[in-house]
Tab-separated table of C-alpha atoms in Angstrom:
chain	number	residue	atom	x	y	z
A	1	MET	CA	91.223	117.298	83.014
A	2	LYS	CA	90.737	120.284	85.288
A	3	ILE	CA	90.353	119.881	89.053
A	4	LEU	CA	88.277	122.290	91.154
A	5	CYS	CA	88.995	122.620	94.874
A	6	ILE	CA	86.506	124.394	97.132
A	7	GLY	CA	86.833	125.586	100.708
A	8	GLU	CA	88.697	128.007	102.862
A	9	ALA	CA	91.704	130.104	102.038
A	10	LEU	CA	93.074	131.652	105.206
A	11	ILE	CA	96.104	133.012	106.993
A	12	ASP	CA	97.693	130.879	109.704
A	13	MET	CA	99.347	132.938	112.424
A	14	ILE	CA	101.678	130.480	114.137
A	15	CYS	CA	103.110	131.464	117.520
A	16	THR	CA	106.849	130.742	117.465
A	17	ASN	CA	107.175	131.073	121.253
A	18	LYS	CA	106.925	127.340	121.969
A	19	GLY	CA	104.955	126.419	125.053
A	20	MET	CA	103.346	129.841	125.408
A	21	THR	CA	99.631	130.521	125.126
A	22	LEU	CA	98.417	132.980	122.531
A	23	ALA	CA	98.012	135.547	125.318
A	24	GLU	CA	101.624	135.052	126.401
A	25	GLY	CA	103.259	134.741	122.978
A	26	SER	CA	104.696	137.745	121.180
A	27	ASP	CA	106.175	136.341	117.975
A	28	PHE	CA	104.041	135.017	115.134
A	29	LEU	CA	104.815	133.557	111.716
A	30	LYS	CA	102.339	134.403	108.953
A	31	LYS	CA	101.596	131.511	106.588
A	32	THR	CA	99.195	130.953	103.684
A	33	GLY	CA	96.854	128.152	104.711
A	34	GLY	CA	93.594	126.264	104.387
A	35	ALA	CA	93.314	122.574	103.499
A	36	PRO	CA	91.784	122.950	99.996
A	37	THR	CA	94.234	125.791	99.331
A	38	ASN	CA	97.090	123.418	100.149
A	39	VAL	CA	95.620	120.677	97.951
A	40	ALA	CA	95.278	123.076	95.012
A	41	ALA	CA	98.881	124.259	95.406
A	42	ALA	CA	100.137	120.660	95.552
A	43	ILE	CA	98.238	119.716	92.385
A	44	ALA	CA	99.635	122.722	90.536
A	45	ALA	CA	103.170	122.025	91.794
A	46	LEU	CA	102.906	118.509	90.371
A	47	GLY	CA	101.849	119.944	87.012
A	48	GLY	CA	98.074	119.565	87.183
A	49	GLU	CA	95.400	121.979	85.985
A	50	VAL	CA	93.510	123.210	89.028
A	51	GLU	CA	91.291	126.065	90.150
A	52	LEU	CA	90.444	127.157	93.691
A	53	ALA	CA	86.977	128.379	94.670
A	54	ALA	CA	87.276	130.416	97.852
A	55	LYS	CA	86.501	133.831	99.260
A	56	VAL	CA	89.069	136.134	100.834
A	57	GLY	CA	88.932	139.666	102.119
A	58	LYS	CA	89.676	142.655	99.930
A	59	ASP	CA	92.735	143.361	102.042
A	60	PRO	CA	96.514	142.708	101.984
A	61	PHE	CA	96.084	139.173	103.315
A	62	GLY	CA	93.545	138.264	100.658
A	63	LYS	CA	95.968	139.564	98.054
A	64	GLN	CA	98.711	137.420	99.590
A	65	LEU	CA	96.534	134.329	99.258
A	66	ILE	CA	95.677	135.037	95.633
A	67	GLN	CA	99.284	135.862	94.735
A	68	THR	CA	100.540	132.695	96.419
A	69	MET	CA	98.115	130.565	94.422
A	70	GLU	CA	99.061	132.332	91.198
A	71	SER	CA	102.752	131.710	91.938
A	72	PHE	CA	102.041	127.961	91.888
A	73	GLY	CA	99.902	128.196	88.745
A	74	VAL	CA	96.525	127.678	90.416
A	75	GLY	CA	93.577	129.256	88.603
A	76	THR	CA	92.187	132.088	90.735
A	77	HIS	CA	89.113	133.214	88.762
A	78	ALA	CA	86.926	131.706	91.503
A	79	MET	CA	88.967	133.257	94.329
A	80	LEU	CA	86.754	136.208	95.156
A	81	GLU	CA	87.606	139.303	97.191
A	82	ASP	CA	84.894	140.321	99.659
A	83	PRO	CA	84.956	144.044	100.512
A	84	HIS	CA	82.708	143.520	103.537
A	85	HIS	CA	84.555	140.745	105.370
A	86	PHE	CA	88.187	140.494	106.431
A	87	THR	CA	90.336	137.516	105.412
A	88	THR	CA	89.953	134.592	107.814
A	89	PHE	CA	92.742	134.057	110.368
A	90	ALA	CA	93.684	131.039	112.467
A	91	PHE	CA	95.959	131.753	115.440
A	92	VAL	CA	97.773	128.689	116.785
A	93	SER	CA	100.261	128.043	119.573
A	94	LEU	CA	101.652	124.616	120.483
A	95	MET	CA	101.883	123.833	124.200
A	96	HIS	CA	104.581	121.608	125.739
A	97	ASP	CA	101.984	118.879	126.373
A	98	GLY	CA	101.112	118.764	122.673
A	99	GLU	CA	97.821	120.614	123.053
A	100	ARG	CA	97.097	123.641	120.912
A	101	ASP	CA	95.942	127.071	121.975
A	102	PHE	CA	93.726	128.042	119.059
A	103	VAL	CA	91.592	130.990	118.012
A	104	PHE	CA	89.686	130.908	114.741
A	105	ASN	CA	88.800	134.414	113.579
A	106	ARG	CA	86.412	133.629	110.752
A	107	GLY	CA	85.848	136.161	108.042
A	108	ALA	CA	85.506	136.057	104.271
A	109	ASP	CA	86.047	132.314	103.725
A	110	GLY	CA	82.602	131.488	105.137
A	111	GLN	CA	80.908	133.908	102.746
A	112	LEU	CA	81.347	131.911	99.526
A	113	SER	CA	77.754	131.572	98.348
A	114	ILE	CA	75.556	129.472	96.085
A	115	ASP	CA	75.543	132.325	93.560
A	116	ASP	CA	79.354	132.360	93.611
A	117	VAL	CA	79.440	128.617	92.945
A	118	ASP	CA	76.871	128.877	90.149
A	119	ALA	CA	79.131	131.385	88.376
A	120	ILE	CA	81.891	128.769	88.010
A	121	ASN	CA	82.103	127.110	84.600
A	122	LEU	CA	82.105	123.358	85.210
A	123	ASN	CA	82.251	122.341	81.550
A	124	ASN	CA	85.929	121.410	81.650
A	125	VAL	CA	86.012	120.232	85.280
A	126	GLY	CA	86.525	116.495	85.668
A	127	ILE	CA	87.136	116.342	89.436
A	128	ILE	CA	85.813	118.421	92.348
A	129	HIS	CA	87.540	118.224	95.711
A	130	PHE	CA	85.723	119.206	98.904
A	131	GLY	CA	88.435	119.594	101.487
A	132	SER	CA	87.629	121.339	104.707
A	133	ALA	CA	85.748	121.087	107.970
A	134	THR	CA	85.028	124.820	107.801
A	135	GLY	CA	82.520	124.035	105.065
A	136	PHE	CA	80.372	122.436	107.759
A	137	LEU	CA	80.258	125.535	109.956
A	138	PRO	CA	77.088	127.676	109.717
A	139	GLY	CA	77.142	130.249	106.932
A	140	PRO	CA	76.876	130.678	103.170
A	141	LEU	CA	79.792	128.301	102.491
A	142	GLN	CA	77.867	125.466	104.148
A	143	ALA	CA	75.010	125.880	101.661
A	144	ALA	CA	77.440	126.390	98.762
A	145	TYR	CA	79.169	123.091	99.614
A	146	LEU	CA	75.930	121.143	99.443
A	147	HIS	CA	74.841	122.944	96.295
A	148	LEU	CA	78.093	122.196	94.486
A	149	LEU	CA	77.916	118.557	95.589
A	150	GLN	CA	74.482	118.251	93.965
A	151	LYS	CA	75.770	119.908	90.784
A	152	ALA	CA	78.718	117.510	90.694
A	153	LEU	CA	76.394	114.527	91.047
A	154	HIS	CA	74.103	115.886	88.333
A	155	HIS	CA	76.995	116.428	85.905
A	156	LYS	CA	78.613	113.100	86.877
A	157	ILE	CA	81.824	114.836	87.939
A	158	TYR	CA	84.276	112.756	90.000
A	159	ILE	CA	83.926	113.767	93.675
A	160	SER	CA	86.784	113.786	96.196
A	161	PHE	CA	86.333	114.486	99.912
A	162	ASP	CA	88.646	115.047	102.876
A	163	PRO	CA	86.800	115.935	106.106
A	164	ASN	CA	89.831	117.578	107.776
A	165	TYR	CA	88.317	117.289	111.246
A	166	ARG	CA	89.494	119.932	113.710
A	167	HIS	CA	88.199	119.455	117.249
A	168	LEU	CA	88.833	123.125	117.990
A	169	LEU	CA	86.242	124.064	115.336
A	170	PHE	CA	83.603	121.704	116.726
A	171	PRO	CA	84.304	121.616	120.471
A	172	ASN	CA	80.704	120.955	121.467
A	173	ASN	CA	79.096	119.815	118.241
A	174	THR	CA	80.983	116.795	116.907
A	175	ASP	CA	77.710	115.093	115.930
A	176	SER	CA	76.970	117.876	113.440
A	177	PHE	CA	80.364	117.391	111.822
A	178	VAL	CA	79.907	113.619	111.635
A	179	SER	CA	76.394	113.758	110.156
A	180	GLN	CA	77.382	116.323	107.528
A	181	SER	CA	80.487	114.318	106.647
A	182	TRP	CA	78.431	111.198	106.027
A	183	HIS	CA	76.384	112.970	103.373
A	184	PHE	CA	79.635	113.446	101.457
A	185	LEU	CA	81.100	110.036	102.322
A	186	ARG	CA	78.064	108.326	100.812
A	187	ASN	CA	78.175	110.404	97.630
A	188	CYS	CA	81.874	110.757	96.837
A	189	ASN	CA	84.034	108.629	94.561
A	190	PHE	CA	87.199	108.975	96.655
A	191	PHE	CA	87.872	110.092	100.199
A	192	LYS	CA	90.878	110.368	102.470
A	193	VAL	CA	90.746	110.214	106.268
A	194	SER	CA	93.258	109.776	109.065
A	195	ASP	CA	92.947	106.781	111.376
A	196	GLU	CA	91.542	109.066	114.091
A	197	GLU	CA	88.956	110.489	111.674
A	198	ALA	CA	87.979	106.993	110.537
A	199	MET	CA	87.142	105.997	114.107
A	200	LEU	CA	85.383	109.301	114.836
A	201	LEU	CA	83.177	109.090	111.749
A	202	THR	CA	82.268	105.440	112.314
A	203	LYS	CA	81.950	105.792	116.126
A	204	THR	CA	84.278	102.828	116.602
A	205	THR	CA	87.343	102.370	118.784
A	206	THR	CA	89.696	100.392	116.537
A	207	LEU	CA	91.064	100.855	113.045
A	208	GLU	CA	89.844	97.382	112.094
A	209	ALA	CA	86.259	98.154	113.100
A	210	ALA	CA	86.342	101.549	111.392
A	211	THR	CA	87.654	100.048	108.158
A	212	ALA	CA	84.998	97.331	108.167
A	213	PHE	CA	82.303	99.951	108.717
A	214	LEU	CA	83.556	102.160	105.867
A	215	LEU	CA	83.815	99.191	103.498
A	216	LYS	CA	80.209	98.313	104.258
A	217	GLU	CA	78.640	101.773	104.281
A	218	THR	CA	80.462	103.564	101.431
A	219	THR	CA	80.905	102.808	97.743
A	220	GLY	CA	83.871	105.052	96.955
A	221	VAL	CA	87.543	104.177	97.027
A	222	PHE	CA	89.123	105.412	100.243
A	223	ALA	CA	92.519	105.913	101.843
A	224	ILE	CA	93.192	105.911	105.582
A	225	THR	CA	96.582	107.496	106.259
A	226	LEU	CA	98.572	105.757	108.990
A	227	GLY	CA	101.755	107.833	109.152
A	228	LYS	CA	104.905	105.687	109.217
A	229	ASP	CA	102.738	102.562	108.912
A	230	GLY	CA	101.670	103.513	105.396
A	231	THR	CA	98.208	103.947	103.925
A	232	LEU	CA	95.218	101.636	104.099
A	233	LEU	CA	93.413	101.421	100.760
A	234	GLY	CA	89.743	100.441	100.696
A	235	LEU	CA	88.775	99.112	97.273
A	236	ASN	CA	85.883	96.941	96.109
A	237	GLY	CA	85.052	95.689	99.579
A	238	LYS	CA	88.645	94.764	100.479
A	239	GLN	CA	91.498	96.482	102.287
A	240	TYR	CA	95.188	96.696	101.433
A	241	ILE	CA	98.206	98.346	103.089
A	242	ILE	CA	100.528	100.389	100.880
A	243	GLU	CA	103.893	100.994	102.505
A	244	SER	CA	105.053	104.416	103.605
A	245	ILE	CA	108.189	106.223	102.451
A	246	PRO	CA	110.958	106.439	105.102
A	247	VAL	CA	111.625	110.059	106.020
A	248	LYS	CA	113.028	112.158	108.854
A	249	PRO	CA	110.172	114.634	109.308
A	250	VAL	CA	110.885	118.307	109.834
A	251	ASP	CA	107.221	119.373	109.769
A	252	THR	CA	104.172	117.246	108.920
A	253	THR	CA	101.992	120.262	108.082
A	254	GLY	CA	100.364	119.784	104.695
A	255	ALA	CA	101.448	116.154	104.250
A	256	GLY	CA	97.850	114.925	104.062
A	257	ASP	CA	96.975	117.681	101.603
A	258	ALA	CA	99.972	116.769	99.438
A	259	PHE	CA	98.789	113.141	99.533
A	260	VAL	CA	95.310	114.119	98.292
A	261	GLY	CA	96.766	116.475	95.704
A	262	ALA	CA	98.964	113.692	94.340
A	263	VAL	CA	96.023	111.267	94.098
A	264	LEU	CA	93.900	113.807	92.236
A	265	TYR	CA	96.766	114.879	89.969
A	266	GLN	CA	97.231	111.272	88.853
A	267	LEU	CA	93.490	110.708	88.376
A	268	SER	CA	93.242	113.897	86.297
A	269	HIS	CA	95.555	112.369	83.713
A	270	LEU	CA	93.207	109.444	83.137
A	271	ASN	CA	90.193	109.249	80.900
A	272	GLY	CA	87.206	109.887	83.163
A	273	THR	CA	85.428	106.776	81.915
A	274	THR	CA	88.228	104.596	83.319
A	275	PHE	CA	87.944	105.760	86.944
A	276	GLN	CA	85.668	102.915	87.935
A	277	GLN	CA	87.753	100.346	86.084
A	278	LEU	CA	91.064	101.076	87.800
A	279	SER	CA	92.707	97.865	88.940
A	280	LEU	CA	94.303	97.157	92.310
A	281	ASP	CA	97.757	97.498	90.727
A	282	GLU	CA	96.843	100.909	89.324
A	283	TRP	CA	95.445	102.121	92.665
A	284	ASN	CA	98.504	100.723	94.433
A	285	LYS	CA	100.729	102.871	92.202
A	286	ILE	CA	98.553	105.952	92.744
A	287	ILE	CA	98.660	105.584	96.537
A	288	LEU	CA	102.392	104.782	96.584
A	289	ASN	CA	103.075	107.958	94.608
A	290	ALA	CA	100.811	109.918	96.952
A	291	ASN	CA	102.802	108.559	99.892
A	292	LYS	CA	105.926	109.914	98.188
A	293	ALA	CA	104.346	113.368	97.902
A	294	GLY	CA	103.324	113.351	101.554
A	295	ALA	CA	106.792	112.237	102.631
A	296	ARG	CA	108.491	114.921	100.525
A	297	THR	CA	106.301	117.559	102.182
A	298	CYS	CA	107.439	116.442	105.657
A	299	GLU	CA	111.046	117.315	104.777
A	300	TYR	CA	110.394	121.082	104.805
A	301	MET	CA	109.009	123.616	107.245
A	302	GLY	CA	105.499	124.673	106.209
A	303	ALA	CA	103.231	123.320	103.475
A	304	MET	CA	103.689	126.081	100.900
A	305	GLU	CA	107.462	126.050	101.341
A	306	ALA	CA	107.463	122.285	100.829
A	307	PHE	CA	105.328	122.519	97.700
A	308	LYS	CA	108.027	124.650	96.052
A	309	TYR	CA	110.083	121.454	95.899
A	310	LEU	CA	107.222	119.188	94.850
A	311	ASN	CA	107.151	117.938	91.271
A	312	ASN	CA	106.041	114.873	89.345
A	313	GLN	CA	109.623	113.606	88.977
A	314	ILE	CA	109.272	112.059	92.437
A	315	PHE	CA	106.889	109.521	90.876
A	316	GLN	CA	109.650	108.019	88.731
């Protein structure tokens, strides 16, 4: 069945002068980015049928984003070019202390509207993935997110959610991010969070407390990614640890998105009526395969570069 991903498609401008601020740096690497964009590319690389709903500028960078998605086989009918807003950019530089110097120059991605969402044919869509914190920033996309969630619930479409928290987007308004996330957490069928996100969203200080809270307050299946320690699966009120795949990481960018893409790719090959009946063994296999996809992504520099080497043969 077809998967629809919604959220931002943007250009990451990564400063290659390590340890320099954006003001000091002079060399930048231009990369196609955006969490739901990465997820869509990963699904397509694995062989899934997927479409991306996003808005880009009617400019060279918007064209780059559309062409990159088409090169992976992602459907781009819902990738709209906005002649009035420039493509969104994220400028990032990594400091020696691990902190990031970050400037988010928001443009077209926030302009995806309710009308744009209503124009998407959902008849053949079996899964919708909401995958970005930028959907919770003020603007048309925020309303479009909520509107599409209600449509998905009405049509009984399987709902996937990844909050993708970025402190630099919500420096003084974390509560807004948390409250908006909970509306999706309580309505989705599957969600993925990091251990840090799990504690942030549950306002707890340990992984154990966060897991207990999520098991009590949500009804969907969830995965908490733990890096080298594997993935915690929350299923039917119980928790399980699925081992990680040993790897020497080159770059972890996009690993979480590859994980989500692999989960959704596998679910898309099931009959929709069986989602709720999946056994622990079946979920264990799905998560183990998703761990493989995330690990494979860490072996290459940059998410889109890694996805060129991603295919469903790794699940064998």
